[in-house]
Short mmCIF file of C-alpha atoms in Angstrom, two decimals:
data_model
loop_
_atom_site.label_atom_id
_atom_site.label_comp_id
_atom_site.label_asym_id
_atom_site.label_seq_id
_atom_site.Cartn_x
_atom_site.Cartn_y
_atom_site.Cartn_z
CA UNK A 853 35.18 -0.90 -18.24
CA UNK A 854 35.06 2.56 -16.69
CA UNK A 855 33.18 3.33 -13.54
CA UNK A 856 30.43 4.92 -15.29
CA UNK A 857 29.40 2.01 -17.44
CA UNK A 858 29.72 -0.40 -14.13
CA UNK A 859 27.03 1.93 -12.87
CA UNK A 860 24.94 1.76 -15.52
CA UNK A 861 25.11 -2.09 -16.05
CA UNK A 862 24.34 -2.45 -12.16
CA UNK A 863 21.65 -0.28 -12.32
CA UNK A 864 20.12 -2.12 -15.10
CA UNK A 865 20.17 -5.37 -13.08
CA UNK A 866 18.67 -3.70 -10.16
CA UNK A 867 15.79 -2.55 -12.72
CA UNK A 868 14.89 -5.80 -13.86
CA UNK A 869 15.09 -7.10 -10.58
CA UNK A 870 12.56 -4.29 -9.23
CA UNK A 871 10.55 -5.48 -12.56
CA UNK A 872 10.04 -8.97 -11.18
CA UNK A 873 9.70 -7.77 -7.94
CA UNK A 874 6.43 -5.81 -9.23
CA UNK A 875 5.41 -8.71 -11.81
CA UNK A 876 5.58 -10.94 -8.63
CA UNK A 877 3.92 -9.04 -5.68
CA UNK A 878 0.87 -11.12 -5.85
CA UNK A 879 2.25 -14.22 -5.72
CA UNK A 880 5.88 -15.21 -4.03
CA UNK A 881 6.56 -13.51 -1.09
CA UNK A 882 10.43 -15.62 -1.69
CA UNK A 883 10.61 -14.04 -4.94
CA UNK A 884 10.19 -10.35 -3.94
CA UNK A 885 12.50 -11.15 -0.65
CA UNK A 886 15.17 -12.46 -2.92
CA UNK A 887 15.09 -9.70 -5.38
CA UNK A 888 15.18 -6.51 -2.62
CA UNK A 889 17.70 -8.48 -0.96
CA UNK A 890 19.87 -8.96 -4.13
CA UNK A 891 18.92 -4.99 -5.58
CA UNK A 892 19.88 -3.69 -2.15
CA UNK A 893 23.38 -5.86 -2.64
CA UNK A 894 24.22 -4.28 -5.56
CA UNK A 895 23.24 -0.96 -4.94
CA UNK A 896 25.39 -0.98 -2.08
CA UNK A 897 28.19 -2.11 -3.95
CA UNK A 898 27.47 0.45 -6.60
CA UNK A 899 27.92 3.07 -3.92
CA UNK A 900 31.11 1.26 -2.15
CA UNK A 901 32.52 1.62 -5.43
CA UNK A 902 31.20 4.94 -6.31
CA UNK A 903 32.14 6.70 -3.34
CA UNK A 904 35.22 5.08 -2.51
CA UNK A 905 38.15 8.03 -1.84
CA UNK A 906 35.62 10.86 -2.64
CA UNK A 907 33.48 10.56 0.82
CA UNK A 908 29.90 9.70 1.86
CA UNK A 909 28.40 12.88 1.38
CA UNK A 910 26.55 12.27 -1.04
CA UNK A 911 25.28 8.52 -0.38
CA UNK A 912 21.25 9.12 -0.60
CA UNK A 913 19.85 10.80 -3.46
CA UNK A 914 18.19 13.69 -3.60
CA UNK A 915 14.70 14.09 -2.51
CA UNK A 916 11.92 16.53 -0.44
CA UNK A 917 11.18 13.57 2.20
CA UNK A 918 15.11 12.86 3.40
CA UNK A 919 14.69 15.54 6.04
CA UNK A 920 11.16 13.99 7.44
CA UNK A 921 12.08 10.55 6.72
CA UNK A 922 15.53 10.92 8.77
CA UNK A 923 13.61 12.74 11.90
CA UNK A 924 11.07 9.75 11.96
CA UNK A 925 14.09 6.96 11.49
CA UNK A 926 15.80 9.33 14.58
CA UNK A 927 12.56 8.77 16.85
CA UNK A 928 12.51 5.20 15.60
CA UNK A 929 16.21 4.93 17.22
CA UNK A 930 15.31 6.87 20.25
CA UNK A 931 12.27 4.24 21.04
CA UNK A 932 14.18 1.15 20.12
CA UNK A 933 16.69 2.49 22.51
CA UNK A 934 14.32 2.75 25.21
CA UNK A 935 12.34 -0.35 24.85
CA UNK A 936 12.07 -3.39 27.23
CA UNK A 937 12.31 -5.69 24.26
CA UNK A 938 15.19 -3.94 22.91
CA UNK A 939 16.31 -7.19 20.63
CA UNK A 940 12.92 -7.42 19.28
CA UNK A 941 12.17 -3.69 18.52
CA UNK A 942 15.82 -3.28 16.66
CA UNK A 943 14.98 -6.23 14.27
CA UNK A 944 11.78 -4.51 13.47
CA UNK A 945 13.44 -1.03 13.01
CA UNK A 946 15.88 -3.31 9.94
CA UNK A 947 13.06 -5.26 8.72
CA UNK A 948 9.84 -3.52 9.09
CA UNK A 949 10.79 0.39 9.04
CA UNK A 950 14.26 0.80 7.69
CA UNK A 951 13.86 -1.73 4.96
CA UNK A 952 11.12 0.29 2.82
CA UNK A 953 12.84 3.43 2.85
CA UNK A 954 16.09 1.60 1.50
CA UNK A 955 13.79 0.61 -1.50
CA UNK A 956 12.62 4.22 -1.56
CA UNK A 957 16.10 5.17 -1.53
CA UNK A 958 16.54 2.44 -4.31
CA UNK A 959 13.81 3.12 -6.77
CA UNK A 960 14.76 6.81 -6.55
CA UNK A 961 17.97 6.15 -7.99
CA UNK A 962 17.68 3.82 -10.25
CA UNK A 963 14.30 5.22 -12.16
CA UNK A 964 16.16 7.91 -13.88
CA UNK A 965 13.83 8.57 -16.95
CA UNK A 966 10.66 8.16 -17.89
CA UNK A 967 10.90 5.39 -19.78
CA UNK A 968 12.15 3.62 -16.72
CA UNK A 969 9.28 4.33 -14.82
CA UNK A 970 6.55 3.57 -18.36
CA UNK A 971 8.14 0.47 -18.24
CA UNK A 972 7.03 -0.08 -14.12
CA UNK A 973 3.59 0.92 -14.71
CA UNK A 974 3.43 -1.58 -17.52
CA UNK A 975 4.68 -4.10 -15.07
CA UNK A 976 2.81 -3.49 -12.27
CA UNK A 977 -0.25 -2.92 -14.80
CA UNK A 978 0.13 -6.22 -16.05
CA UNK A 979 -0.26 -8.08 -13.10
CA UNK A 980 -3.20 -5.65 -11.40
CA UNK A 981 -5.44 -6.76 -14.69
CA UNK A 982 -4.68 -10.38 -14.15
CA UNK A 983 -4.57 -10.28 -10.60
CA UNK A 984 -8.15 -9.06 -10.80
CA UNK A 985 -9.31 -11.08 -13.57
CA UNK A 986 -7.99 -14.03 -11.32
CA UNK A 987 -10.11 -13.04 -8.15
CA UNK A 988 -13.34 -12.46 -10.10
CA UNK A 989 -13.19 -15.76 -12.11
CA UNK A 990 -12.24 -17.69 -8.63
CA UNK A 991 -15.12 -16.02 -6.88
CA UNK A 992 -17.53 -16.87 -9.30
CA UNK A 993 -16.18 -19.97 -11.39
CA UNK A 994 -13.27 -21.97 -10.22
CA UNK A 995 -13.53 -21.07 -6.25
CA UNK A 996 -9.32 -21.35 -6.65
CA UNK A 997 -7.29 -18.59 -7.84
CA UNK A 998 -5.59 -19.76 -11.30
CA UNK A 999 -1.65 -19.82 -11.03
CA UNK A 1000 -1.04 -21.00 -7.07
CA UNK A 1001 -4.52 -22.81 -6.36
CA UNK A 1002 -5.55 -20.53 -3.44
CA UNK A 1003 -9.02 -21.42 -2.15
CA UNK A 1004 -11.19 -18.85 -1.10
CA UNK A 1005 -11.48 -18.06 2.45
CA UNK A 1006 -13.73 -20.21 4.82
CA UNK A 1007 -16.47 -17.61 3.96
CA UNK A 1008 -16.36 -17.41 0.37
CA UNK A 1009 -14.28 -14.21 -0.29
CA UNK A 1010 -12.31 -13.75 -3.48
CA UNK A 1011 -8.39 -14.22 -2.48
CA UNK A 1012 -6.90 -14.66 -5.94
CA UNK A 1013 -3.22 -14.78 -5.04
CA UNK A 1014 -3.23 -13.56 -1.88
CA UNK A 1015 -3.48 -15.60 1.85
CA UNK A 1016 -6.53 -13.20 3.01
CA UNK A 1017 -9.19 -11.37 1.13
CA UNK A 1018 -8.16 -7.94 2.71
CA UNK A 1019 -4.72 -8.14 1.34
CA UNK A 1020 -6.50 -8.65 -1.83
CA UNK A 1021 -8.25 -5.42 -1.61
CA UNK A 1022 -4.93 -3.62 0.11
CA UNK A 1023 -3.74 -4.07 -3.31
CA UNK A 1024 -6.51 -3.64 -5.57
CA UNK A 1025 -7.75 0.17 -3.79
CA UNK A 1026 -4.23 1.43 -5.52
CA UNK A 1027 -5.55 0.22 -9.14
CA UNK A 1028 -9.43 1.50 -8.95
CA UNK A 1029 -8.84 5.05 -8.40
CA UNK A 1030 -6.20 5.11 -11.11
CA UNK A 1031 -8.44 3.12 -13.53
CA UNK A 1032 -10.81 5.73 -12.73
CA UNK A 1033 -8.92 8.62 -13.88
CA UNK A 1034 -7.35 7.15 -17.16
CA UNK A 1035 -11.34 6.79 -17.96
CA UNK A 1036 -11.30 10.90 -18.51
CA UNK A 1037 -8.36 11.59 -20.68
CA UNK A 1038 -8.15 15.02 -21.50
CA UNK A 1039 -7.99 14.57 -24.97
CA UNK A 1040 -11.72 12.76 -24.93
CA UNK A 1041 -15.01 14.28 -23.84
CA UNK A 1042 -16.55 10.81 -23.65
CA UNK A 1043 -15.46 7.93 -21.06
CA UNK A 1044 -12.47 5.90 -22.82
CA UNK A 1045 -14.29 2.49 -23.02
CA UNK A 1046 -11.01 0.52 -22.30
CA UNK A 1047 -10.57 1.91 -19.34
CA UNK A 1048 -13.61 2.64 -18.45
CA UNK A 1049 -14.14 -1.88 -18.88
CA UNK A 1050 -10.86 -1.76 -16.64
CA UNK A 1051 -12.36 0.09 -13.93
CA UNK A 1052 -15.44 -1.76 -13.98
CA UNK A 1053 -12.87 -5.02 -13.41
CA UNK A 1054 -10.99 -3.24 -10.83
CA UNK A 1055 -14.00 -2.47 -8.80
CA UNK A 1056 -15.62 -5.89 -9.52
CA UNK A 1057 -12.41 -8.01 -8.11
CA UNK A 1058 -12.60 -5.57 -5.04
CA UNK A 1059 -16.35 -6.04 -4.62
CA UNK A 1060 -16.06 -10.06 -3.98
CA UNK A 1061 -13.56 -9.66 -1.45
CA UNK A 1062 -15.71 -8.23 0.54
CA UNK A 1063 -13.96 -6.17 2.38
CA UNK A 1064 -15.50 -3.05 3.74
CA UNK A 1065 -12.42 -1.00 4.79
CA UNK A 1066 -11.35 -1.97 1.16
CA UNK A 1067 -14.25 -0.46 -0.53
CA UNK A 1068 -14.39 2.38 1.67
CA UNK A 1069 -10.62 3.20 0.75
CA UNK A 1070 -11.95 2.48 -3.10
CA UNK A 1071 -14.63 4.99 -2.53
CA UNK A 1072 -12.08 7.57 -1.27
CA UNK A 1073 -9.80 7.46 -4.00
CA UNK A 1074 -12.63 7.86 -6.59
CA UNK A 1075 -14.00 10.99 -4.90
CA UNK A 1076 -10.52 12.60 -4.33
CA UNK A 1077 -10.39 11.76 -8.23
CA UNK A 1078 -13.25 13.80 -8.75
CA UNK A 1079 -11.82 17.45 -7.73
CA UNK A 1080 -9.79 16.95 -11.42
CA UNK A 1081 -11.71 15.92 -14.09
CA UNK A 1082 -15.94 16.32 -15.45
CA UNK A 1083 -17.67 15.99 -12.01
CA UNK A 1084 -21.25 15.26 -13.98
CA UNK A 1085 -19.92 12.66 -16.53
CA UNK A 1086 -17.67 10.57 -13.87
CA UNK A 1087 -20.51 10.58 -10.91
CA UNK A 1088 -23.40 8.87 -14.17
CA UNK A 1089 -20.04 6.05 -14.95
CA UNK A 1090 -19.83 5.87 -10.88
CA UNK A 1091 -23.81 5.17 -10.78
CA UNK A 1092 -24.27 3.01 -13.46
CA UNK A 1093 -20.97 1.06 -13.14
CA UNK A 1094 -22.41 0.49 -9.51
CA UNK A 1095 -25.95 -0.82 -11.14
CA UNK A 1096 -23.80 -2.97 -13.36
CA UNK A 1097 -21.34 -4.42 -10.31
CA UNK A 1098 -24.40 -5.10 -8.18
CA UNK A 1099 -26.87 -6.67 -10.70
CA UNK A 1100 -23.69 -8.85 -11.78
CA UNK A 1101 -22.61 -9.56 -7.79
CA UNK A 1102 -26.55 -10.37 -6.68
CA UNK A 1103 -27.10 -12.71 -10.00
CA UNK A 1104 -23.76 -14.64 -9.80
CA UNK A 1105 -23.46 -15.77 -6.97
CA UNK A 1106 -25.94 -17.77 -4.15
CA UNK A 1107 -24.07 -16.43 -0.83
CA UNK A 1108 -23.49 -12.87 -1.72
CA UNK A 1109 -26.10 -11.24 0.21
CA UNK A 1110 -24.59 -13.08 3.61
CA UNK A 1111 -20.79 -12.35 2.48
CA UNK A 1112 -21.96 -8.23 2.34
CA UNK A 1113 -21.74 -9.34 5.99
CA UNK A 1114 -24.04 -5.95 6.63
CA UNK A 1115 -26.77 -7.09 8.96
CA UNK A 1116 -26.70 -4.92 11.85
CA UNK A 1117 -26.02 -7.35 14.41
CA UNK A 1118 -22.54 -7.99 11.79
CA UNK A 1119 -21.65 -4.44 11.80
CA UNK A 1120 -22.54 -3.65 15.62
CA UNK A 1121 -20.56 -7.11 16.60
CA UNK A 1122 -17.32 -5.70 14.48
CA UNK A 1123 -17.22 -2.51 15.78
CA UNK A 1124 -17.77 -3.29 19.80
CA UNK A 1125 -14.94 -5.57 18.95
CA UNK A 1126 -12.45 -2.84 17.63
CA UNK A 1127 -13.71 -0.41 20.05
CA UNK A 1128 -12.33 -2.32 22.70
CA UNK A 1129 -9.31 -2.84 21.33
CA UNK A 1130 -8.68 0.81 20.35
CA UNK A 1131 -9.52 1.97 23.92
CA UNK A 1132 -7.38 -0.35 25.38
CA UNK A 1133 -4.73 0.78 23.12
CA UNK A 1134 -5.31 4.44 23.70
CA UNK A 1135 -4.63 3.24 26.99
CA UNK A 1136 -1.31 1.67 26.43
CA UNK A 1137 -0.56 4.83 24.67
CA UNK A 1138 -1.11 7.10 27.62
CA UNK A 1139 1.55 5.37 29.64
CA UNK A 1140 4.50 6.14 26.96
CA UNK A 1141 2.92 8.59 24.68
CA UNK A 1142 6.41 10.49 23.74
CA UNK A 1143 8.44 7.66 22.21
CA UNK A 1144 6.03 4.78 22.66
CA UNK A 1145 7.26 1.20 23.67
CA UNK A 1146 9.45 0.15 20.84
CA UNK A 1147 8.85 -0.95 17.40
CA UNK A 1148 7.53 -4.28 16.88
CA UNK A 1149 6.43 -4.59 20.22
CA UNK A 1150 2.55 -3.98 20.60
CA UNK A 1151 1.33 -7.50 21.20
CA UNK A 1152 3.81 -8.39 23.83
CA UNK A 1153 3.26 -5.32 25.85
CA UNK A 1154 -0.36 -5.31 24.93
CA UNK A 1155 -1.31 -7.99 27.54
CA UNK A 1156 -0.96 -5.88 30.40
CA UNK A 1157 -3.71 -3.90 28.93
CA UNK A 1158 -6.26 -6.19 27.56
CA UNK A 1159 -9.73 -5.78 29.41
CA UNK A 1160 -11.01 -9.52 30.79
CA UNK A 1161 -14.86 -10.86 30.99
CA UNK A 1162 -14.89 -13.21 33.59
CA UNK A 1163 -11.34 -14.40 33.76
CA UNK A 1164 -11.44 -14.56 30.22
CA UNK A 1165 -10.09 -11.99 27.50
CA UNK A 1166 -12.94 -10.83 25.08
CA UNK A 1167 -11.24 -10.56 22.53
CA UNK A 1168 -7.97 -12.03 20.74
CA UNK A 1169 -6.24 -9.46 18.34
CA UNK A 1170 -3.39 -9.95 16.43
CA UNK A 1171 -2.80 -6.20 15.97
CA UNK A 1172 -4.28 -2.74 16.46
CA UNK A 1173 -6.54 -2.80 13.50
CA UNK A 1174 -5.57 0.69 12.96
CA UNK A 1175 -2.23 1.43 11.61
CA UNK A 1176 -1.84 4.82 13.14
CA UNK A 1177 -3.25 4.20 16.74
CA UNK A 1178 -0.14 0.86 16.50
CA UNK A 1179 2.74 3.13 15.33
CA UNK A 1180 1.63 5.64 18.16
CA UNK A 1181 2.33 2.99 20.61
CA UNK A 1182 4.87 1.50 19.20
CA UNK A 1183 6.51 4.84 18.18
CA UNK A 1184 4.95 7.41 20.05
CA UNK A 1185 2.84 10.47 19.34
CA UNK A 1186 6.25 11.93 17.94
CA UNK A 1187 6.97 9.14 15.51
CA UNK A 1188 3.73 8.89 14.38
CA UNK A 1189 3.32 12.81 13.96
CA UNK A 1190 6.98 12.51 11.64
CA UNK A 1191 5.71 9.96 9.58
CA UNK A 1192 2.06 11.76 8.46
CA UNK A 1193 4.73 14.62 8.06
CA UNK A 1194 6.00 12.33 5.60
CA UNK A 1195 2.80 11.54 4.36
CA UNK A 1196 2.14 15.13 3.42
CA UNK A 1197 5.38 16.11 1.96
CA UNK A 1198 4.70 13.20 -0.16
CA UNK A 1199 0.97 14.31 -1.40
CA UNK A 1200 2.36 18.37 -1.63
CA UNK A 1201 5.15 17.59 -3.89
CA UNK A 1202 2.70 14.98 -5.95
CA UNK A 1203 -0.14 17.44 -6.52
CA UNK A 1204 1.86 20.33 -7.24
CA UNK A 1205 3.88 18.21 -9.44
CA UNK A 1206 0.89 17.13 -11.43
CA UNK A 1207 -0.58 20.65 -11.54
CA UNK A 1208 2.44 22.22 -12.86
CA UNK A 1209 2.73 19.18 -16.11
CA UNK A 1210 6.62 20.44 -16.77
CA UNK A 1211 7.25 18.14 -19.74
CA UNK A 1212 10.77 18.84 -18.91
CA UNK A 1213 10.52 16.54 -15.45
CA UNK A 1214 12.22 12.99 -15.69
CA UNK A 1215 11.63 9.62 -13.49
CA UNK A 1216 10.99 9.84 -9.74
CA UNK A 1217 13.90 11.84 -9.19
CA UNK A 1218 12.05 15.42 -10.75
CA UNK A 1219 9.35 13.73 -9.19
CA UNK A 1220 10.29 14.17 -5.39
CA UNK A 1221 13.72 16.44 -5.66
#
């Protein structure tokens, strides 16, 4: 078997692999662990091979966000370097930082065509519709979620096959902006009314979770989604899909109105309670803003700055609550400034990408070369 065909039978495994990772997301944690772990294997040993007497040079593919992604991996180095938990921040530099830019690395050189990548959004498509369909018939039939037998949370928030309700709606604000869209093809002047049904789903299954950052991040996707297609036929599908999800929310179900969990004295309660932890960790910033105190070490070094009430601490985080304001202390102003660099490399290459439509472009390679 020549080297080429070893490559191309490896790669194939490390496909399907990344398929069940995808089909699985929702539901075994031990399943997507076991399938990075093994893809990452055999990559490695793809390049061992590969490379082996003709140098390193070329060990990462190609892409627009190696040069920000190495600077904010070199910052990462510099804090872990620097930290008083030194042990703990270098595992979380392999597991929690390094880790999802190896997949990066992965996908990007592995998805070489476009089937490859048809056949991922079919995937991940698949489980998104029954991941929602799950959380929608739990909330309002079954109070379990179908295939593991999650309950809902203690107050009555759709889970389906997630542990919390927000990790529910982490996942689901990817699928109702992009449900959104496909309802305005450009071929059609009308709503497509299959996935116009689909976005209705999407945003239902996000509605009973309940979760306000989730439907705020919903909201934000559907409005940048607005600058490309019919502004006045997609804001009449936002309003009466909205009529629809409400009537449907307020008729099904006896303890909606209290899960909203929008009285005022709710809403004024949550945000004292993340004010205070965001000025205290403003204040742990200020006293390592450069390089910050080492990955995977806020809550350890985040004592020292908790503000008591009588003896007591007032309130018991278990993080920031705001990813940026934790990767500037845990990384620094610097690390946190490379990674939105990375963030808008990222969005640049996507929307000019989109805007040019080159039928000639293949996989996630002509994506983000």
């Amino acid at each position: 078997m020549s080297q080429i065909d070893l490559a191309a039978k490896i790669d194939n495994v490390i496909r399907g692999l990344l398929y069940l990772t995808m089909f699985m997301l929702p539901y075994s944690s031990a399943v997507v662990e076991n399938c990075v772990v093994l893809s990452v294997i055999l990559w490695a040993a793809k390049q061992w091979s590969a490379r082996r007497g003709t140098g390193w040079s070329k060990l990462l593919p190609a892409s627009t966000l190696n040069r920000p992604i190495g600077i904010f991996l070199g910052l990462c180095l510099l804090t872990t370097a620097g930290s008083v938990f030194a042990e703990r921040s270098a595992g979380g530099l392999l597991t929690k930082i390094l880790e999802w830019f190896v997949i990066y690395w992965l996908v990007l050189d592995v998805f070489k065509k476009r089937e490859h990548v048809i056949w991922a959004l079919a995937v991940m498509s698949v489980t998104a519709v029954t991941t929602a369909f799950d959380g929608i018939i739990q909330f309002h039939l079954t109070g379990r979620d179908l295939f593991l037998g999650h309950s809902m949370d203690d107050s009555g928030r759709a889970t389906a096959g997630f542990k919390t309700p927000n990790a529910l709606a982490g996942y689901l604000v990817i699928w109702v902006p992009l449900a959104f869209s496909l309802v305005f093809t450009r071929e059609k002047k009308r709503p497509d009314p299959l996935f116009l049904w689909l976005f209705i789903m999407f945003l239902w299954a996000i509605a009973v979770t309940f979760s306000r950052a989730g439907w705020l991040a919903a909201l934000a996707g559907m409005l940048f989604v607005l600058r490309f297609i019919d502004k006045k036929i997609a804001l009449r599908v936002m309003f009466v899909s909205g009529l629809v999800l409400l009537g449907g929310l307020w008729a099904g179900h006896s303890r909606t109105a209290a899960n909203f969990r929008l009285e005022t004295d709710q809403v004024q309660g949550t945000w004292e309670w993340r004010r205070g932890l965001w000025q205290d960790t403003v204040s742990m910033i200020g006293t390592k803003p450069l390089f910050g105190h080492g990955i995977n070490t806020f809550m350890p070094v985040f004592q020292e700055f908790r503000r008591k009430l009588n003896g007591q601490f007032y309130y018991e985080p278990t993080y920031a609550h705001n990813c940026y304001l934790q990767m500037a202390a845990e990384t620094g102003v610097l690390g946190l400034a490379a990674f939105v660099w990375i963030l808008y490399i990222l969005f640049k290459t996507v929307l000019f990408t989109v805007r040019r439509d080159d039928p000639n472009d293949r996989g996630l390679a002509a994506l983000l070369r």
